[in-house]
CSV table of C-alpha atoms in Angstrom, one decimal:
chain,number,residue,atom,x,y,z
A,960,MET,CA,-58.5,258.9,119.6
A,961,ILE,CA,-58.6,262.6,118.9
A,962,ARG,CA,-60.2,264.7,115.8
A,963,PHE,CA,-58.4,268.0,115.1
A,964,ARG,CA,-57.7,270.4,111.6
A,965,ASP,CA,-54.1,271.0,111.5
A,966,ALA,CA,-52.8,274.3,110.4
A,967,LEU,CA,-53.1,273.8,106.0
A,968,GLY,CA,-57.4,273.4,107.2
A,969,ARG,CA,-57.2,270.2,106.8
A,970,GLN,CA,-59.3,266.6,109.1
A,971,ARG,CA,-56.2,265.2,110.8
A,972,GLU,CA,-56.8,262.5,113.6
A,973,GLU,CA,-54.7,260.7,116.1
A,974,SER,CA,-54.5,257.8,118.3
A,975,GLY,CA,-52.5,255.4,120.7
A,976,TYR,CA,-53.7,257.4,124.3
A,977,GLY,CA,-53.8,255.8,127.4
A,978,THR,CA,-56.0,258.1,129.6
A,979,GLN,CA,-58.6,260.9,128.4
A,980,ASP,CA,-55.4,263.3,130.4
A,981,ASP,CA,-53.0,262.2,127.9
A,982,ALA,CA,-56.0,263.3,124.9
A,983,ILE,CA,-56.5,266.7,126.4
A,984,GLU,CA,-52.8,267.2,127.0
A,985,ARG,CA,-52.6,267.0,123.8
A,986,LEU,CA,-54.5,269.0,122.0
A,987,THR,CA,-53.7,271.6,123.9
A,988,GLN,CA,-51.3,271.1,122.4
A,989,LEU,CA,-52.4,271.4,119.2
A,990,TYR,CA,-54.3,274.4,119.7
A,991,ALA,CA,-51.2,276.4,120.8
A,992,GLU,CA,-49.1,274.9,117.9
A,993,LYS,CA,-52.3,276.4,115.1
A,994,LYS,CA,-51.6,279.7,117.3
A,995,THR,CA,-47.8,279.9,117.0
A,996,THR,CA,-46.6,278.3,114.2
A,997,ALA,CA,-46.9,278.7,110.2
A,998,PRO,CA,-49.0,276.5,108.0
A,999,SER,CA,-46.0,275.5,106.0
A,1000,VAL,CA,-43.7,274.3,110.1
A,1001,ALA,CA,-46.3,272.9,111.0
A,1002,ALA,CA,-47.2,270.3,107.6
A,1003,ALA,CA,-43.4,269.7,108.4
A,1004,ARG,CA,-44.0,269.5,112.8
A,1005,ARG,CA,-46.4,267.3,111.9
A,1006,GLU,CA,-45.0,264.7,109.6
A,1007,LEU,CA,-41.8,264.1,111.8
A,1008,GLY,CA,-44.9,264.4,114.4
A,1009,GLN,CA,-46.3,260.9,113.5
A,1010,GLN,CA,-43.2,258.9,113.3
A,1011,THR,CA,-43.7,256.7,116.4
A,1012,VAL,CA,-41.2,256.5,119.4
A,1013,GLU,CA,-39.3,253.0,117.6
A,1014,GLU,CA,-38.9,254.6,114.2
A,1015,TYR,CA,-36.5,257.7,115.8
A,1016,ALA,CA,-34.8,255.5,117.4
A,1017,LYS,CA,-33.7,253.7,114.6
A,1018,GLN,CA,-32.7,256.4,113.1
A,1019,TRP,CA,-30.7,258.4,115.5
A,1020,ARG,CA,-28.8,255.0,117.3
A,1021,PRO,CA,-26.4,255.0,113.2
A,1022,ARG,CA,-26.1,259.4,113.0
A,1023,GLN,CA,-24.6,258.9,117.0
A,1024,ARG,CA,-21.3,259.1,115.2
A,1025,LYS,CA,-19.4,259.5,118.5
A,1026,ILE,CA,-20.3,256.4,120.4
A,1027,THR,CA,-18.4,253.9,120.1
A,1028,ASP,CA,-19.7,251.1,119.2
A,1029,TYR,CA,-18.2,248.2,121.6
A,1030,SER,CA,-19.0,249.4,124.6
A,1031,THR,CA,-20.8,252.5,124.9
A,1032,GLY,CA,-22.8,251.5,121.4
A,1033,GLU,CA,-23.9,248.1,123.5
A,1034,HIS,CA,-25.7,250.1,126.4
A,1035,VAL,CA,-27.3,252.2,124.1
A,1036,ASP,CA,-29.2,249.3,122.3
A,1037,SER,CA,-30.0,247.9,125.4
A,1038,SER,CA,-32.1,250.5,126.7
A,1039,ILE,CA,-33.5,251.4,123.9
A,1040,ASN,CA,-34.6,247.7,122.8
A,1041,VAL,CA,-34.6,246.5,125.9
A,1042,ARG,CA,-37.0,249.2,127.7
A,1043,ILE,CA,-38.3,251.7,125.5
A,1044,VAL,CA,-39.8,250.3,122.7
A,1045,PRO,CA,-41.7,247.4,124.5
A,1046,ARG,CA,-43.0,250.4,126.0
A,1047,LEU,CA,-42.9,253.3,124.6
A,1048,GLY,CA,-42.2,252.4,120.6
A,1049,SER,CA,-46.0,252.4,119.2
A,1050,ARG,CA,-46.0,255.4,120.8
A,1051,LYS,CA,-46.1,259.4,117.7
A,1052,LEU,CA,-43.4,261.0,119.0
A,1053,ASN,CA,-45.6,264.1,119.2
A,1054,SER,CA,-48.1,262.3,121.4
A,1055,VAL,CA,-44.8,261.5,123.8
A,1056,THR,CA,-45.5,263.8,127.0
A,1057,PRO,CA,-43.7,264.9,130.3
A,1058,MET,CA,-47.2,262.9,132.1
A,1059,VAL,CA,-46.0,260.0,128.9
A,1060,ILE,CA,-42.5,259.7,130.7
A,1061,GLU,CA,-43.3,260.4,134.1
A,1062,ARG,CA,-45.8,257.1,133.6
A,1063,PHE,CA,-43.3,255.3,131.9
A,1064,LEU,CA,-40.5,255.8,135.6
A,1065,ASP,CA,-42.9,255.4,137.4
A,1066,GLU,CA,-42.7,251.0,135.4
A,1067,MET,CA,-39.6,250.4,135.7
A,1068,GLU,CA,-39.6,251.6,139.6
A,1069,SER,CA,-42.6,248.8,139.2
A,1070,ASP,CA,-40.9,246.3,137.3
A,1071,GLY,CA,-37.8,246.1,139.7
A,1072,VAL,CA,-35.6,247.8,137.5
A,1073,GLY,CA,-32.3,249.4,139.5
A,1074,LEU,CA,-31.8,252.6,139.7
A,1075,GLY,CA,-28.3,252.9,138.1
A,1076,ASN,CA,-30.6,251.2,135.4
A,1077,GLN,CA,-33.6,253.9,135.1
A,1078,VAL,CA,-31.0,256.3,135.0
A,1079,ASN,CA,-29.1,255.2,132.2
A,1080,MET,CA,-32.5,254.0,129.9
A,1081,PHE,CA,-33.7,256.9,131.3
A,1082,ARG,CA,-30.6,259.5,129.3
A,1083,VAL,CA,-30.8,258.0,126.3
A,1084,LEU,CA,-34.3,258.3,126.2
A,1085,LYS,CA,-35.0,262.1,127.1
A,1086,THR,CA,-31.3,262.3,124.5
A,1087,ILE,CA,-34.0,260.7,121.8
A,1088,LEU,CA,-36.6,262.7,122.4
A,1089,ARG,CA,-34.3,266.0,122.4
A,1090,ASP,CA,-32.9,264.9,119.4
A,1091,ALA,CA,-36.6,264.7,117.7
A,1092,TYR,CA,-38.2,268.2,119.8
A,1093,ALA,CA,-34.7,269.8,118.6
A,1094,LYS,CA,-35.9,269.3,114.8
A,1095,GLY,CA,-39.0,269.6,115.1
A,1096,ALA,CA,-41.4,266.4,116.7
A,1097,MET,CA,-43.0,267.8,119.1
A,1098,ALA,CA,-43.9,272.1,119.8
A,1099,ASP,CA,-43.1,271.2,123.6
A,1100,ASP,CA,-40.5,269.9,125.6
A,1101,PRO,CA,-41.1,266.4,126.1
A,1102,VAL,CA,-38.9,265.9,129.2
A,1103,LYS,CA,-39.5,269.4,131.1
A,1104,GLY,CA,-39.7,268.8,134.0
A,1105,VAL,CA,-39.4,265.6,134.8
A,1106,GLN,CA,-36.0,265.1,137.1
A,1107,GLU,CA,-34.4,262.3,136.4
A,1108,PRO,CA,-34.2,258.7,138.8
A,1109,GLU,CA,-32.0,259.6,142.0
A,1110,TYR,CA,-29.1,258.1,142.6
A,1111,VAL,CA,-27.0,257.4,145.6
A,1112,ARG,CA,-23.8,255.8,144.7
A,1113,GLU,CA,-22.9,253.6,146.8
A,1114,GLN,CA,-19.5,254.3,148.7
A,1115,VAL,CA,-16.9,252.5,147.4
A,1116,ALA,CA,-14.7,248.9,149.0
A,1117,ILE,CA,-11.5,249.8,149.5
A,1118,PRO,CA,-9.4,247.5,150.4
A,1119,SER,CA,-6.7,248.0,153.9
A,1120,LEU,CA,-2.9,248.6,152.3
A,1121,ALA,CA,-1.9,244.9,155.1
A,1122,TYR,CA,-4.7,243.2,152.2
A,1123,VAL,CA,-2.9,244.8,149.0
A,1124,LYS,CA,0.2,243.3,150.4
A,1125,GLN,CA,-1.0,240.0,150.9
A,1126,ALA,CA,-2.4,240.2,147.9
A,1127,LEU,CA,0.4,241.0,146.0
A,1128,ALA,CA,2.0,237.9,148.0
A,1129,VAL,CA,-0.5,234.9,147.1
A,1130,ALA,CA,-1.5,236.0,143.3
A,1131,ASP,CA,0.3,235.5,140.4
A,1132,GLU,CA,2.6,237.2,139.0
A,1133,ASP,CA,0.5,238.9,135.4
A,1134,LEU,CA,-2.1,239.4,139.1
A,1135,ALA,CA,0.1,240.6,141.0
A,1136,LEU,CA,1.9,243.3,138.0
A,1137,GLU,CA,-1.9,244.2,137.2
A,1138,ILE,CA,-3.5,245.3,141.3
A,1139,VAL,CA,0.2,246.8,141.0
A,1140,MET,CA,-0.7,248.9,137.9
A,1141,MET,CA,-4.3,249.9,139.4
A,1142,ALA,CA,-3.3,250.6,143.1
A,1143,GLY,CA,0.3,252.2,142.8
A,1144,CYS,CA,-1.0,254.8,139.1
A,1145,GLY,CA,-4.6,253.5,139.9
A,1146,LEU,CA,-5.6,252.4,136.3
A,1147,ARG,CA,-8.2,250.7,135.4
A,1148,ASN,CA,-8.9,247.3,135.1
A,1149,GLY,CA,-8.2,247.5,130.9
A,1150,GLU,CA,-5.8,250.3,131.2
A,1151,ALA,CA,-3.3,247.3,133.4
A,1152,ARG,CA,-4.0,244.9,131.4
A,1153,ALA,CA,-2.3,246.8,128.6
A,1154,VAL,CA,0.3,247.6,131.1
A,1155,ASN,CA,3.4,248.3,128.1
A,1156,VAL,CA,7.5,249.3,128.4
A,1157,ASN,CA,7.1,251.8,126.5
A,1158,ASN,CA,5.3,254.4,128.9
A,1159,VAL,CA,7.1,254.4,131.1
A,1160,VAL,CA,8.8,258.5,130.2
A,1161,ALA,CA,10.2,258.8,132.9
A,1162,GLN,CA,11.2,258.0,136.0
A,1163,ASP,CA,8.3,259.0,137.7
A,1164,VAL,CA,5.6,259.6,134.8
A,1165,TYR,CA,3.5,256.8,133.2
A,1166,ARG,CA,1.8,257.6,130.5
A,1167,VAL,CA,-1.6,255.8,130.3
A,1168,ARG,CA,-2.1,255.4,125.7
A,1169,GLU,CA,-4.6,252.2,125.5
A,1170,GLN,CA,-6.9,249.0,127.3
A,1171,ILE,CA,-7.1,245.6,126.6
A,1172,HIS,CA,-11.2,246.3,126.3
A,1173,SER,CA,-13.4,243.5,128.1
A,1174,ASN,CA,-15.6,242.8,124.7
A,1175,THR,CA,-13.0,242.7,121.9
A,1176,LEU,CA,-10.2,241.7,123.7
A,1177,LYS,CA,-8.1,243.5,121.7
A,1178,PRO,CA,-6.4,247.5,123.1
A,1179,ALA,CA,-8.2,250.0,121.8
A,1180,LYS,CA,-8.8,253.8,123.1
A,1181,LEU,CA,-9.0,255.4,126.8
A,1182,LYS,CA,-12.6,255.3,127.4
A,1183,HIS,CA,-13.8,259.2,128.2
A,1184,ARG,CA,-10.4,260.1,125.5
A,1185,LYS,CA,-10.6,259.9,121.9
A,1186,VAL,CA,-8.4,257.6,119.4
A,1187,GLY,CA,-4.7,258.6,119.9
A,1188,GLU,CA,-4.9,260.1,123.0
A,1189,PHE,CA,-3.8,260.2,126.6
A,1190,ARG,CA,-3.0,260.7,130.6
A,1191,GLU,CA,-0.1,260.4,132.2
A,1192,VAL,CA,-0.4,260.0,136.0
A,1193,PRO,CA,2.6,259.5,138.3
A,1194,LEU,CA,5.3,256.1,138.6
A,1195,PRO,CA,6.3,255.1,142.1
A,1196,ARG,CA,9.3,253.5,142.0
A,1197,SER,CA,7.8,250.6,143.6
A,1198,VAL,CA,5.8,250.2,140.4
A,1199,ARG,CA,8.2,251.0,137.9
A,1200,GLU,CA,10.5,248.2,139.7
A,1201,ALA,CA,8.3,245.8,139.3
A,1202,ILE,CA,8.2,246.9,136.1
A,1203,GLU,CA,11.5,245.7,135.8
A,1204,ARG,CA,11.7,242.8,137.4
A,1205,TYR,CA,8.9,241.5,135.1
A,1206,GLU,CA,10.5,242.1,132.1
A,1207,ALA,CA,14.1,241.0,133.0
A,1208,LYS,CA,11.6,237.4,134.1
A,1209,HIS,CA,9.2,237.1,131.6
A,1210,GLY,CA,10.3,239.9,128.3
A,1211,ALA,CA,8.0,241.7,126.8
A,1212,THR,CA,6.6,241.5,123.7
A,1213,LYS,CA,7.7,243.6,120.5
A,1214,ASP,CA,4.9,246.0,121.7
A,1215,GLY,CA,6.1,246.5,124.7
A,1216,TYR,CA,4.1,244.6,126.1
A,1217,LEU,CA,4.5,243.1,129.2
A,1218,LEU,CA,1.1,240.9,130.1
A,1219,ARG,CA,-0.4,237.5,127.5
A,1220,GLY,CA,-2.3,235.6,126.3
A,1221,PRO,CA,-3.1,232.2,124.4
A,1222,GLY,CA,-4.6,235.3,121.7
A,1223,GLY,CA,-1.8,237.0,121.9
A,1224,TYR,CA,-3.1,240.5,124.9
A,1225,PHE,CA,-4.1,239.4,128.7
A,1226,THR,CA,-7.9,239.2,128.6
A,1227,GLU,CA,-10.2,240.3,131.1
A,1228,GLY,CA,-11.4,236.6,131.1
A,1229,MET,CA,-7.8,235.5,132.0
A,1230,GLU,CA,-7.3,238.8,134.7
A,1231,ARG,CA,-10.8,236.9,135.7
A,1232,ARG,CA,-9.7,233.6,136.2
A,1233,ARG,CA,-6.9,234.4,138.4
A,1234,ALA,CA,-8.8,237.3,140.6
A,1235,LYS,CA,-11.4,233.9,141.5
A,1236,ARG,CA,-8.5,231.3,142.3
A,1237,LEU,CA,-6.9,235.1,144.3
A,1238,PHE,CA,-9.9,235.6,146.1
A,1239,THR,CA,-10.7,231.7,147.4
A,1240,ASP,CA,-7.7,231.6,148.7
A,1241,LEU,CA,-7.0,234.8,150.7
A,1242,PRO,CA,-10.3,236.2,151.7
A,1243,PRO,CA,-11.8,239.4,150.4
A,1244,GLU,CA,-12.1,242.0,153.0
A,1245,LYS,CA,-15.9,243.4,152.7
A,1246,GLY,CA,-16.9,244.7,149.7
A,1247,VAL,CA,-13.4,244.9,147.9
A,1248,GLY,CA,-13.4,243.5,144.4
A,1249,MET,CA,-10.4,243.3,141.8
A,1250,TYR,CA,-11.5,247.2,141.3
A,1251,GLY,CA,-10.9,247.6,145.0
A,1252,PHE,CA,-7.3,248.6,143.9
A,1253,ARG,CA,-7.8,251.3,142.1
A,1254,HIS,CA,-9.9,253.2,145.1
A,1255,TYR,CA,-6.9,252.5,147.2
A,1256,PHE,CA,-5.3,254.6,144.8
A,1257,ALA,CA,-7.6,256.9,145.1
A,1258,SER,CA,-7.3,256.6,149.2
A,1259,ASN,CA,-3.5,256.6,149.3
A,1260,ALA,CA,-3.2,259.6,147.2
A,1261,LEU,CA,-6.2,261.6,149.1
A,1262,GLY,CA,-5.4,260.5,152.4
A,1263,ASN,CA,-1.7,262.0,151.8
A,1264,GLY,CA,-3.3,266.1,150.7
A,1265,ILE,CA,-3.3,265.7,147.4
A,1266,PRO,CA,-5.9,267.6,145.6
A,1267,ILE,CA,-9.0,266.2,144.0
A,1268,THR,CA,-8.1,267.6,140.8
A,1269,ASP,CA,-4.9,265.9,140.4
A,1270,VAL,CA,-6.7,262.7,141.3
A,1271,ALA,CA,-9.3,263.0,138.9
A,1272,GLU,CA,-7.3,264.0,136.4
A,1273,TRP,CA,-5.2,260.6,136.2
A,1274,MET,CA,-8.2,258.2,137.4
A,1275,GLY,CA,-9.6,259.6,134.1
A,1276,HIS,CA,-12.8,260.4,134.7
A,1277,LYS,CA,-14.4,262.4,133.1
A,1278,SER,CA,-15.3,264.6,136.1
A,1279,ILE,CA,-13.9,266.5,139.1
A,1280,GLU,CA,-17.9,265.5,139.6
A,1281,GLU,CA,-17.5,262.0,139.8
A,1282,THR,CA,-14.4,262.1,141.9
A,1283,TYR,CA,-15.9,263.8,144.9
A,1284,ARG,CA,-19.2,261.8,144.5
A,1285,THR,CA,-17.2,258.4,144.5
A,1286,TYR,CA,-14.4,259.5,146.9
A,1287,ARG,CA,-16.0,262.6,149.3
A,1288,HIS,CA,-16.3,260.3,152.0
A,1289,LEU,CA,-12.1,260.0,151.9
A,1290,MET,CA,-11.9,263.7,153.1
A,1291,PRO,CA,-13.5,263.2,156.6
A,1292,GLY,CA,-11.3,265.5,158.5
A,1293,SER,CA,-11.8,269.1,155.7
A,1294,ILE,CA,-14.7,270.2,156.9
A,1295,THR,CA,-13.6,270.4,160.5
A,1296,LYS,CA,-9.7,271.4,159.4
A,1297,ALA,CA,-11.5,274.8,158.4
A,1298,ALA,CA,-13.6,275.6,161.0
A,1299,ARG,CA,-10.1,275.5,163.0
A,1300,ILE,CA,-8.4,277.7,159.8
A,1301,LEU,CA,-11.1,279.8,159.9
A,1302,ASP,CA,-11.6,280.2,163.5
A,1303,ALA,CA,-7.4,280.9,163.7
A,1304,GLY,CA,-8.6,283.7,161.3
A,1305,LEU,CA,-11.0,285.1,162.6
A,1306,TRP,CA,-9.6,285.0,166.6
A,1307,GLU,CA,-6.2,286.7,164.6
A,1308,ALA,CA,-9.0,289.6,162.6
A,1309,ALA,CA,-10.5,290.8,166.7
């Protein structure tokens, strides 16, 4: 416990410091704040700073209107309830310092939390604390200087063209059409499950409007897009013909959907059962899963010299950095090629 006088001269007490270093760091922070902050402002900040991390997180969460509750929202809630609140929930906001956050990260690592989950939980915590900091709950940025856990994305597994062809021959007709949309147009699983004849807007253009979400089992907006937004992707002739053959044989719903299920839509569960049968009948190449067919699209495009900026747009990535981090190994010859071009230019200049 520490005792001090606030900007209004009133004696205060604070508890909840695990070590003497934490207490000293907090007293130093209070002294600096008292010297530089007007009494009325300091009093308002201190009142907010007395809230616990759990209390503030509960107020913060409903204000995040851009978070989609049935997808991103579930991951955020999980980070808060499973890791952040149990570890930091009772700590007052004004006692959260970079040292506290470093200890939180160390504990996650000791608990064996995967690096990907560490990154996600740290980002949620950082967003909450930065929001509190912006409102004056702390005098100093509580995550300043704290390095995000370094998550190195594993190299994606890409099926060979031979395996893709075999999979199309072995899979049932529904799954085969989904695979065609993923490998031929770069669609995500949910987007491929929502394949729709009305999305063929030109002989060589397919408009991706929605996905059949794995949680709601209904049409939903695209990932990284607002409701009503879409993206257009190249429609290879072979993919268009596959769509036409399926429609000629099975028809489409009144809304144009090709793949259907008992509840109306072709759901993630229906895909999963069919994929399990496929991979049992045709053992996949090392590391390949359903998402590998989407990776094949990127491999095919980048391997044939299509600019990574176009590939990023067609795949619906949030940024080109995501595309580069995921598929940089598919461009191994770019540096060698550049060296040859630059060398030729130098000799010509000489």
